[in-house]
């Protein structure tokens, strides 16, 4: 029996069929020797997703391939990068479980289509950013509000290629979470320095990112 | 590990017969009833379906679920139920509402929508204590969501403020992680349901501190203590804790209305028994309105009644 319910599988097949206009690669870096429940489930989940559409390709590589990880712009492992010919940077560090599964599905659809679910005003403001911005959203799988913040960071990356949007599963990266003093999620760290807490509407999220950078 | 799939409607339109602000139990119930009546309906939600219940660890007093279920799952089920009958759910924050003689305009970050009738079901947010240090330590030890943040307090000593049903229910969940929990209650007695109070009697991690008020939060980079004062003796002391979860009440999410509707002294929307507000064509349902009980069951009842009244209102409007 798979991880996805039959109802969810049917829904996803229809959605991918309707929305995907180009190939999307799920590039998964993992410790090949890791037999933990999370590692096994992550691989199984990605395999199930790749089986739902001819447009979704799964590539699995080992965390030891550090050069390649760097080339991909990733800085943690395990990681999933959702890639396509569309510009944008969407990463998931750790398992996209619980509510984050929806962020992964949205990410696949976003990278495989031309849609951009942001207001014109926010897209314009984002286009004016000319320096690199790395947005890491710390989450827990049971946090119902976190996927909104992850999706916002991912959408920002579609609007401006200087921006990287990543989910970080806080339990899986507890040292990093402690370093950034994460005790409430979503906790958003910008360029490894400043941070803010909370799922905010996209415009407020952008204002906070700018505030933190200044 | 569960994998929760939140299903979306992708269609973009801006004109509907009925609009609902808020996809909590009241708003989603109204959406089910309106859609089944073939009223073209849109629901606006700025965060996630379920509203405040989405952050509730476990709900066991909603009929039909004898074993209980998580608030997030109940919210998602309600959302799927409303989508099944054709409601549209827009993942957008409403920033304003304006009325003219014909239509109701709903302003959002992604443009203005119009509808002939509106149900405000925007729910509530947790009340803050407004004491010294609180603002500084939100996200640095102070939390309002046990389901989200409990894992960060594994093996730690923490405080829960408020011994109502929410405070006690979430304390029981937090006790799976924390080493000890002191529940600080302003009144001389807890106000939670008796079944929850019976459960904390059997939980040796949880201790009640009654008739005390929180007067401040202290720490440097993160929370290290909560200062409380006895309301009986005036004695002050600091509880050495690294976390504090606050459940002291709810305030209505009505800021976007900008005074459009009559409200009570606590800003909850006033309605008549048929859930009509002070403005024609605008109804209110669920926790956001003046009512004596705020539960999933009462919100669901409100949603059904508000939808019924909208259907009648639209019939009359279309006849006229």
PDB file of C-alpha atoms in Angstrom, chain B residues 106-309:
ATOM      1  CA  UNK B 106     -14.898  42.926  -1.602  1.00  0.00           C
ATOM      2  CA  UNK B 107     -11.412  44.346  -1.920  1.00  0.00           C
ATOM      3  CA  UNK B 108      -8.451  41.988  -1.934  1.00  0.00           C
ATOM      4  CA  UNK B 109      -4.759  42.170  -2.740  1.00  0.00           C
ATOM      5  CA  UNK B 110      -5.598  40.590  -6.093  1.00  0.00           C
ATOM      6  CA  UNK B 111      -8.380  42.933  -7.149  1.00  0.00           C
ATOM      7  CA  UNK B 112     -11.963  43.714  -6.258  1.00  0.00           C
ATOM      8  CA  UNK B 113     -14.719  41.102  -6.302  1.00  0.00           C
ATOM      9  CA  UNK B 114     -18.441  41.770  -6.250  1.00  0.00           C
ATOM     10  CA  UNK B 115     -21.382  39.867  -4.810  1.00  0.00           C
ATOM     11  CA  UNK B 116     -25.069  40.436  -4.126  1.00  0.00           C
ATOM     12  CA  UNK B 117     -24.852  39.113  -0.566  1.00  0.00           C
ATOM     13  CA  UNK B 118     -22.050  38.673   1.932  1.00  0.00           C
ATOM     14  CA  UNK B 119     -21.491  36.471   4.967  1.00  0.00           C
ATOM     15  CA  UNK B 120     -18.732  37.656   7.291  1.00  0.00           C
ATOM     16  CA  UNK B 121     -17.322  34.566   8.976  1.00  0.00           C
ATOM     17  CA  UNK B 122     -13.822  35.818   9.566  1.00  0.00           C
ATOM     18  CA  UNK B 123     -13.493  34.287  13.015  1.00  0.00           C
ATOM     19  CA  UNK B 124     -11.188  35.326  15.796  1.00  0.00           C
ATOM     20  CA  UNK B 125      -7.524  35.502  16.771  1.00  0.00           C
ATOM     21  CA  UNK B 126      -5.936  34.700  20.122  1.00  0.00           C
ATOM     22  CA  UNK B 127      -5.919  37.603  22.537  1.00  0.00           C
ATOM     23  CA  UNK B 128      -2.576  38.778  23.844  1.00  0.00           C
ATOM     24  CA  UNK B 129      -1.953  39.617  27.476  1.00  0.00           C
ATOM     25  CA  UNK B 130      -0.415  43.029  26.708  1.00  0.00           C
ATOM     26  CA  UNK B 131       2.096  42.796  29.532  1.00  0.00           C
ATOM     27  CA  UNK B 132       5.750  43.720  29.648  1.00  0.00           C
ATOM     28  CA  UNK B 133       8.059  41.666  27.426  1.00  0.00           C
ATOM     29  CA  UNK B 134       5.274  39.849  25.577  1.00  0.00           C
ATOM     30  CA  UNK B 135       5.885  41.445  22.197  1.00  0.00           C
ATOM     31  CA  UNK B 136       9.653  40.845  22.426  1.00  0.00           C
ATOM     32  CA  UNK B 137       9.371  37.122  23.045  1.00  0.00           C
ATOM     33  CA  UNK B 138       6.683  36.122  20.547  1.00  0.00           C
ATOM     34  CA  UNK B 139       8.476  33.546  18.439  1.00  0.00           C
ATOM     35  CA  UNK B 140      11.287  33.423  20.998  1.00  0.00           C
ATOM     36  CA  UNK B 141       9.520  31.323  23.601  1.00  0.00           C
ATOM     37  CA  UNK B 142       5.972  32.673  23.456  1.00  0.00           C
ATOM     38  CA  UNK B 143       3.607  30.781  21.182  1.00  0.00           C
ATOM     39  CA  UNK B 144      -0.088  30.585  20.410  1.00  0.00           C
ATOM     40  CA  UNK B 145       0.029  27.242  18.542  1.00  0.00           C
ATOM     41  CA  UNK B 146       0.844  24.085  20.492  1.00  0.00           C
ATOM     42  CA  UNK B 147       0.407  21.852  17.427  1.00  0.00           C
ATOM     43  CA  UNK B 148       3.040  23.914  15.575  1.00  0.00           C
ATOM     44  CA  UNK B 149       5.605  24.495  18.279  1.00  0.00           C
ATOM     45  CA  UNK B 150       5.369  21.750  20.917  1.00  0.00           C
ATOM     46  CA  UNK B 151       8.434  19.834  19.576  1.00  0.00           C
ATOM     47  CA  UNK B 152      10.688  22.801  20.378  1.00  0.00           C
ATOM     48  CA  UNK B 153       9.960  22.354  24.085  1.00  0.00           C
ATOM     49  CA  UNK B 154      10.891  18.703  24.441  1.00  0.00           C
ATOM     50  CA  UNK B 155      12.085  18.152  28.031  1.00  0.00           C
ATOM     51  CA  UNK B 156      11.593  21.832  28.943  1.00  0.00           C
ATOM     52  CA  UNK B 157       9.634  23.540  31.717  1.00  0.00           C
ATOM     53  CA  UNK B 158       6.857  25.701  30.293  1.00  0.00           C
ATOM     54  CA  UNK B 159       3.839  27.795  31.242  1.00  0.00           C
ATOM     55  CA  UNK B 160       0.377  27.764  29.752  1.00  0.00           C
ATOM     56  CA  UNK B 161      -1.632  30.903  30.441  1.00  0.00           C
ATOM     57  CA  UNK B 162      -5.365  30.295  30.801  1.00  0.00           C
ATOM     58  CA  UNK B 163      -7.267  27.360  32.292  1.00  0.00           C
ATOM     59  CA  UNK B 164     -10.218  27.435  29.920  1.00  0.00           C
ATOM     60  CA  UNK B 165     -10.914  24.469  27.662  1.00  0.00           C
ATOM     61  CA  UNK B 166      -8.325  25.571  25.081  1.00  0.00           C
ATOM     62  CA  UNK B 167      -5.605  26.022  27.696  1.00  0.00           C
ATOM     63  CA  UNK B 168      -6.249  22.656  29.338  1.00  0.00           C
ATOM     64  CA  UNK B 169      -6.662  20.769  26.030  1.00  0.00           C
ATOM     65  CA  UNK B 170      -3.422  22.153  24.654  1.00  0.00           C
ATOM     66  CA  UNK B 171      -1.628  21.522  27.978  1.00  0.00           C
ATOM     67  CA  UNK B 172      -2.531  17.858  27.692  1.00  0.00           C
ATOM     68  CA  UNK B 173      -0.962  17.815  24.217  1.00  0.00           C
ATOM     69  CA  UNK B 174       2.102  19.778  25.333  1.00  0.00           C
ATOM     70  CA  UNK B 175       2.656  17.327  28.210  1.00  0.00           C
ATOM     71  CA  UNK B 176       3.747  14.763  25.596  1.00  0.00           C
ATOM     72  CA  UNK B 177       6.803  16.979  25.034  1.00  0.00           C
ATOM     73  CA  UNK B 178       7.470  19.268  28.009  1.00  0.00           C
ATOM     74  CA  UNK B 179       9.010  18.175  31.323  1.00  0.00           C
ATOM     75  CA  UNK B 180       6.590  20.259  33.371  1.00  0.00           C
ATOM     76  CA  UNK B 181       3.695  22.623  32.732  1.00  0.00           C
ATOM     77  CA  UNK B 182       2.315  25.254  35.066  1.00  0.00           C
ATOM     78  CA  UNK B 183      -1.086  26.523  34.008  1.00  0.00           C
ATOM     79  CA  UNK B 184      -1.533  30.091  35.244  1.00  0.00           C
ATOM     80  CA  UNK B 185      -5.177  31.119  35.636  1.00  0.00           C
ATOM     81  CA  UNK B 186      -6.404  34.618  36.482  1.00  0.00           C
ATOM     82  CA  UNK B 187      -9.595  33.367  38.151  1.00  0.00           C
ATOM     83  CA  UNK B 188      -9.794  31.364  41.361  1.00  0.00           C
ATOM     84  CA  UNK B 189     -11.074  28.353  39.438  1.00  0.00           C
ATOM     85  CA  UNK B 190     -10.479  26.787  36.022  1.00  0.00           C
ATOM     86  CA  UNK B 191     -13.262  27.240  33.472  1.00  0.00           C
ATOM     87  CA  UNK B 192     -12.530  24.253  31.219  1.00  0.00           C
ATOM     88  CA  UNK B 193     -14.928  21.375  30.573  1.00  0.00           C
ATOM     89  CA  UNK B 194     -14.963  18.945  33.496  1.00  0.00           C
ATOM     90  CA  UNK B 195     -13.779  16.028  31.339  1.00  0.00           C
ATOM     91  CA  UNK B 196     -10.567  17.936  30.568  1.00  0.00           C
ATOM     92  CA  UNK B 197     -10.062  18.859  34.228  1.00  0.00           C
ATOM     93  CA  UNK B 198     -10.432  15.200  35.181  1.00  0.00           C
ATOM     94  CA  UNK B 199      -7.657  14.349  32.705  1.00  0.00           C
ATOM     95  CA  UNK B 200      -5.135  16.797  34.116  1.00  0.00           C
ATOM     96  CA  UNK B 201      -5.675  15.323  37.594  1.00  0.00           C
ATOM     97  CA  UNK B 202      -4.101  12.135  36.246  1.00  0.00           C
ATOM     98  CA  UNK B 203      -1.210  13.977  34.577  1.00  0.00           C
ATOM     99  CA  UNK B 204       1.708  14.480  36.964  1.00  0.00           C
ATOM    100  CA  UNK B 205       3.467  16.924  34.621  1.00  0.00           C
ATOM    101  CA  UNK B 206       0.681  19.501  34.893  1.00  0.00           C
ATOM    102  CA  UNK B 207       0.106  21.843  37.840  1.00  0.00           C
ATOM    103  CA  UNK B 208      -2.539  24.553  38.185  1.00  0.00           C
ATOM    104  CA  UNK B 209      -1.601  27.958  39.569  1.00  0.00           C
ATOM    105  CA  UNK B 210      -4.952  29.619  40.226  1.00  0.00           C
ATOM    106  CA  UNK B 211      -5.830  33.232  41.064  1.00  0.00           C
ATOM    107  CA  UNK B 212      -2.545  34.513  39.636  1.00  0.00           C
ATOM    108  CA  UNK B 213      -1.964  37.009  36.892  1.00  0.00           C
ATOM    109  CA  UNK B 214       0.952  37.173  34.503  1.00  0.00           C
ATOM    110  CA  UNK B 215       2.668  40.530  34.865  1.00  0.00           C
ATOM    111  CA  UNK B 216       5.632  40.101  32.550  1.00  0.00           C
ATOM    112  CA  UNK B 217       7.869  37.960  30.400  1.00  0.00           C
ATOM    113  CA  UNK B 218      11.603  38.091  30.988  1.00  0.00           C
ATOM    114  CA  UNK B 219      14.759  36.893  29.289  1.00  0.00           C
ATOM    115  CA  UNK B 220      17.580  38.101  27.066  1.00  0.00           C
ATOM    116  CA  UNK B 221      17.652  36.628  23.557  1.00  0.00           C
ATOM    117  CA  UNK B 222      14.839  34.222  24.366  1.00  0.00           C
ATOM    118  CA  UNK B 223      12.296  33.699  27.105  1.00  0.00           C
ATOM    119  CA  UNK B 224      13.694  32.540  30.438  1.00  0.00           C
ATOM    120  CA  UNK B 225      10.924  33.350  32.875  1.00  0.00           C
ATOM    121  CA  UNK B 226       7.342  34.417  33.434  1.00  0.00           C
ATOM    122  CA  UNK B 227       6.612  36.804  36.272  1.00  0.00           C
ATOM    123  CA  UNK B 228       3.318  36.208  38.046  1.00  0.00           C
ATOM    124  CA  UNK B 229       1.512  37.871  40.927  1.00  0.00           C
ATOM    125  CA  UNK B 230      -0.877  36.272  43.380  1.00  0.00           C
ATOM    126  CA  UNK B 231      -4.230  38.033  43.267  1.00  0.00           C
ATOM    127  CA  UNK B 232      -4.852  36.962  46.842  1.00  0.00           C
ATOM    128  CA  UNK B 233      -1.632  38.073  48.579  1.00  0.00           C
ATOM    129  CA  UNK B 234       0.027  40.295  45.971  1.00  0.00           C
ATOM    130  CA  UNK B 235       3.162  38.154  46.205  1.00  0.00           C
ATOM    131  CA  UNK B 236       5.231  38.180  43.039  1.00  0.00           C
ATOM    132  CA  UNK B 237       7.450  35.401  41.763  1.00  0.00           C
ATOM    133  CA  UNK B 238       9.241  34.334  38.598  1.00  0.00           C
ATOM    134  CA  UNK B 239       8.567  30.951  37.057  1.00  0.00           C
ATOM    135  CA  UNK B 240      11.766  29.751  35.361  1.00  0.00           C
ATOM    136  CA  UNK B 241      10.534  28.476  32.016  1.00  0.00           C
ATOM    137  CA  UNK B 242      11.687  28.567  28.399  1.00  0.00           C
ATOM    138  CA  UNK B 243       8.236  28.523  26.842  1.00  0.00           C
ATOM    139  CA  UNK B 244       4.816  30.082  27.311  1.00  0.00           C
ATOM    140  CA  UNK B 245       1.644  29.238  25.410  1.00  0.00           C
ATOM    141  CA  UNK B 246      -1.157  31.787  25.722  1.00  0.00           C
ATOM    142  CA  UNK B 247      -4.853  30.848  25.657  1.00  0.00           C
ATOM    143  CA  UNK B 248      -6.689  33.695  27.358  1.00  0.00           C
ATOM    144  CA  UNK B 249      -9.447  34.481  24.927  1.00  0.00           C
ATOM    145  CA  UNK B 250     -10.291  35.532  21.412  1.00  0.00           C
ATOM    146  CA  UNK B 251     -10.694  38.826  19.601  1.00  0.00           C
ATOM    147  CA  UNK B 252     -12.719  39.188  16.390  1.00  0.00           C
ATOM    148  CA  UNK B 253     -11.050  39.557  12.983  1.00  0.00           C
ATOM    149  CA  UNK B 254     -12.959  42.642  11.886  1.00  0.00           C
ATOM    150  CA  UNK B 255     -10.237  45.181  11.104  1.00  0.00           C
ATOM    151  CA  UNK B 256     -10.882  44.971   7.347  1.00  0.00           C
ATOM    152  CA  UNK B 257     -14.484  46.165   7.865  1.00  0.00           C
ATOM    153  CA  UNK B 258     -13.250  49.595   8.970  1.00  0.00           C
ATOM    154  CA  UNK B 259     -16.392  50.440  10.929  1.00  0.00           C
ATOM    155  CA  UNK B 260     -18.819  49.302   8.233  1.00  0.00           C
ATOM    156  CA  UNK B 261     -20.921  47.187  10.602  1.00  0.00           C
ATOM    157  CA  UNK B 262     -22.255  47.788  14.112  1.00  0.00           C
ATOM    158  CA  UNK B 263     -20.169  45.955  16.697  1.00  0.00           C
ATOM    159  CA  UNK B 264     -20.363  45.366  20.458  1.00  0.00           C
ATOM    160  CA  UNK B 265     -17.865  46.886  22.942  1.00  0.00           C
ATOM    161  CA  UNK B 266     -15.451  44.010  22.285  1.00  0.00           C
ATOM    162  CA  UNK B 267     -15.687  44.569  18.495  1.00  0.00           C
ATOM    163  CA  UNK B 268     -17.731  41.417  17.787  1.00  0.00           C
ATOM    164  CA  UNK B 269     -20.325  41.979  15.032  1.00  0.00           C
ATOM    165  CA  UNK B 270     -23.881  42.552  16.241  1.00  0.00           C
ATOM    166  CA  UNK B 271     -26.539  40.456  14.503  1.00  0.00           C
ATOM    167  CA  UNK B 272     -30.262  39.884  14.882  1.00  0.00           C
ATOM    168  CA  UNK B 273     -31.574  36.318  15.444  1.00  0.00           C
ATOM    169  CA  UNK B 274     -31.539  35.796  11.666  1.00  0.00           C
ATOM    170  CA  UNK B 275     -27.831  36.741  11.574  1.00  0.00           C
ATOM    171  CA  UNK B 276     -28.449  39.999   9.708  1.00  0.00           C
ATOM    172  CA  UNK B 277     -25.970  42.765  10.478  1.00  0.00           C
ATOM    173  CA  UNK B 278     -26.597  46.502  10.495  1.00  0.00           C
ATOM    174  CA  UNK B 279     -26.155  46.639   6.694  1.00  0.00           C
ATOM    175  CA  UNK B 280     -28.554  45.169   4.160  1.00  0.00           C
ATOM    176  CA  UNK B 281     -27.292  42.073   2.386  1.00  0.00           C
ATOM    177  CA  UNK B 282     -24.506  41.511   4.901  1.00  0.00           C
ATOM    178  CA  UNK B 283     -24.791  38.639   7.386  1.00  0.00           C
ATOM    179  CA  UNK B 284     -22.368  37.415  10.060  1.00  0.00           C
ATOM    180  CA  UNK B 285     -21.785  33.881  11.293  1.00  0.00           C
ATOM    181  CA  UNK B 286     -19.587  32.003  13.734  1.00  0.00           C
ATOM    182  CA  UNK B 287     -17.116  33.277  16.288  1.00  0.00           C
ATOM    183  CA  UNK B 288     -16.877  36.771  14.789  1.00  0.00           C
ATOM    184  CA  UNK B 289     -20.381  37.730  15.928  1.00  0.00           C
ATOM    185  CA  UNK B 290     -21.728  38.494  19.386  1.00  0.00           C
ATOM    186  CA  UNK B 291     -22.708  35.139  20.868  1.00  0.00           C
ATOM    187  CA  UNK B 292     -22.508  33.334  24.194  1.00  0.00           C
ATOM    188  CA  UNK B 293     -20.713  30.186  22.990  1.00  0.00           C
ATOM    189  CA  UNK B 294     -17.929  29.812  20.436  1.00  0.00           C
ATOM    190  CA  UNK B 295     -17.564  26.175  19.385  1.00  0.00           C
ATOM    191  CA  UNK B 296     -17.270  24.296  16.087  1.00  0.00           C
ATOM    192  CA  UNK B 297     -20.842  23.051  16.559  1.00  0.00           C
ATOM    193  CA  UNK B 298     -22.265  26.548  17.072  1.00  0.00           C
ATOM    194  CA  UNK B 299     -20.265  27.934  14.130  1.00  0.00           C
ATOM    195  CA  UNK B 300     -21.607  25.186  11.879  1.00  0.00           C
ATOM    196  CA  UNK B 301     -25.174  26.024  12.979  1.00  0.00           C
ATOM    197  CA  UNK B 302     -24.547  29.696  12.275  1.00  0.00           C
ATOM    198  CA  UNK B 303     -23.172  28.891   8.824  1.00  0.00           C
ATOM    199  CA  UNK B 304     -26.263  26.915   7.880  1.00  0.00           C
ATOM    200  CA  UNK B 305     -28.641  29.610   9.163  1.00  0.00           C
ATOM    201  CA  UNK B 306     -26.727  32.447   7.488  1.00  0.00           C
ATOM    202  CA  UNK B 307     -26.757  30.576   4.168  1.00  0.00           C
ATOM    203  CA  UNK B 308     -30.504  29.991   4.478  1.00  0.00           C
ATOM    204  CA  UNK B 309     -31.081  33.690   5.104  1.00  0.00           C
TER     205      UNK B 309
END
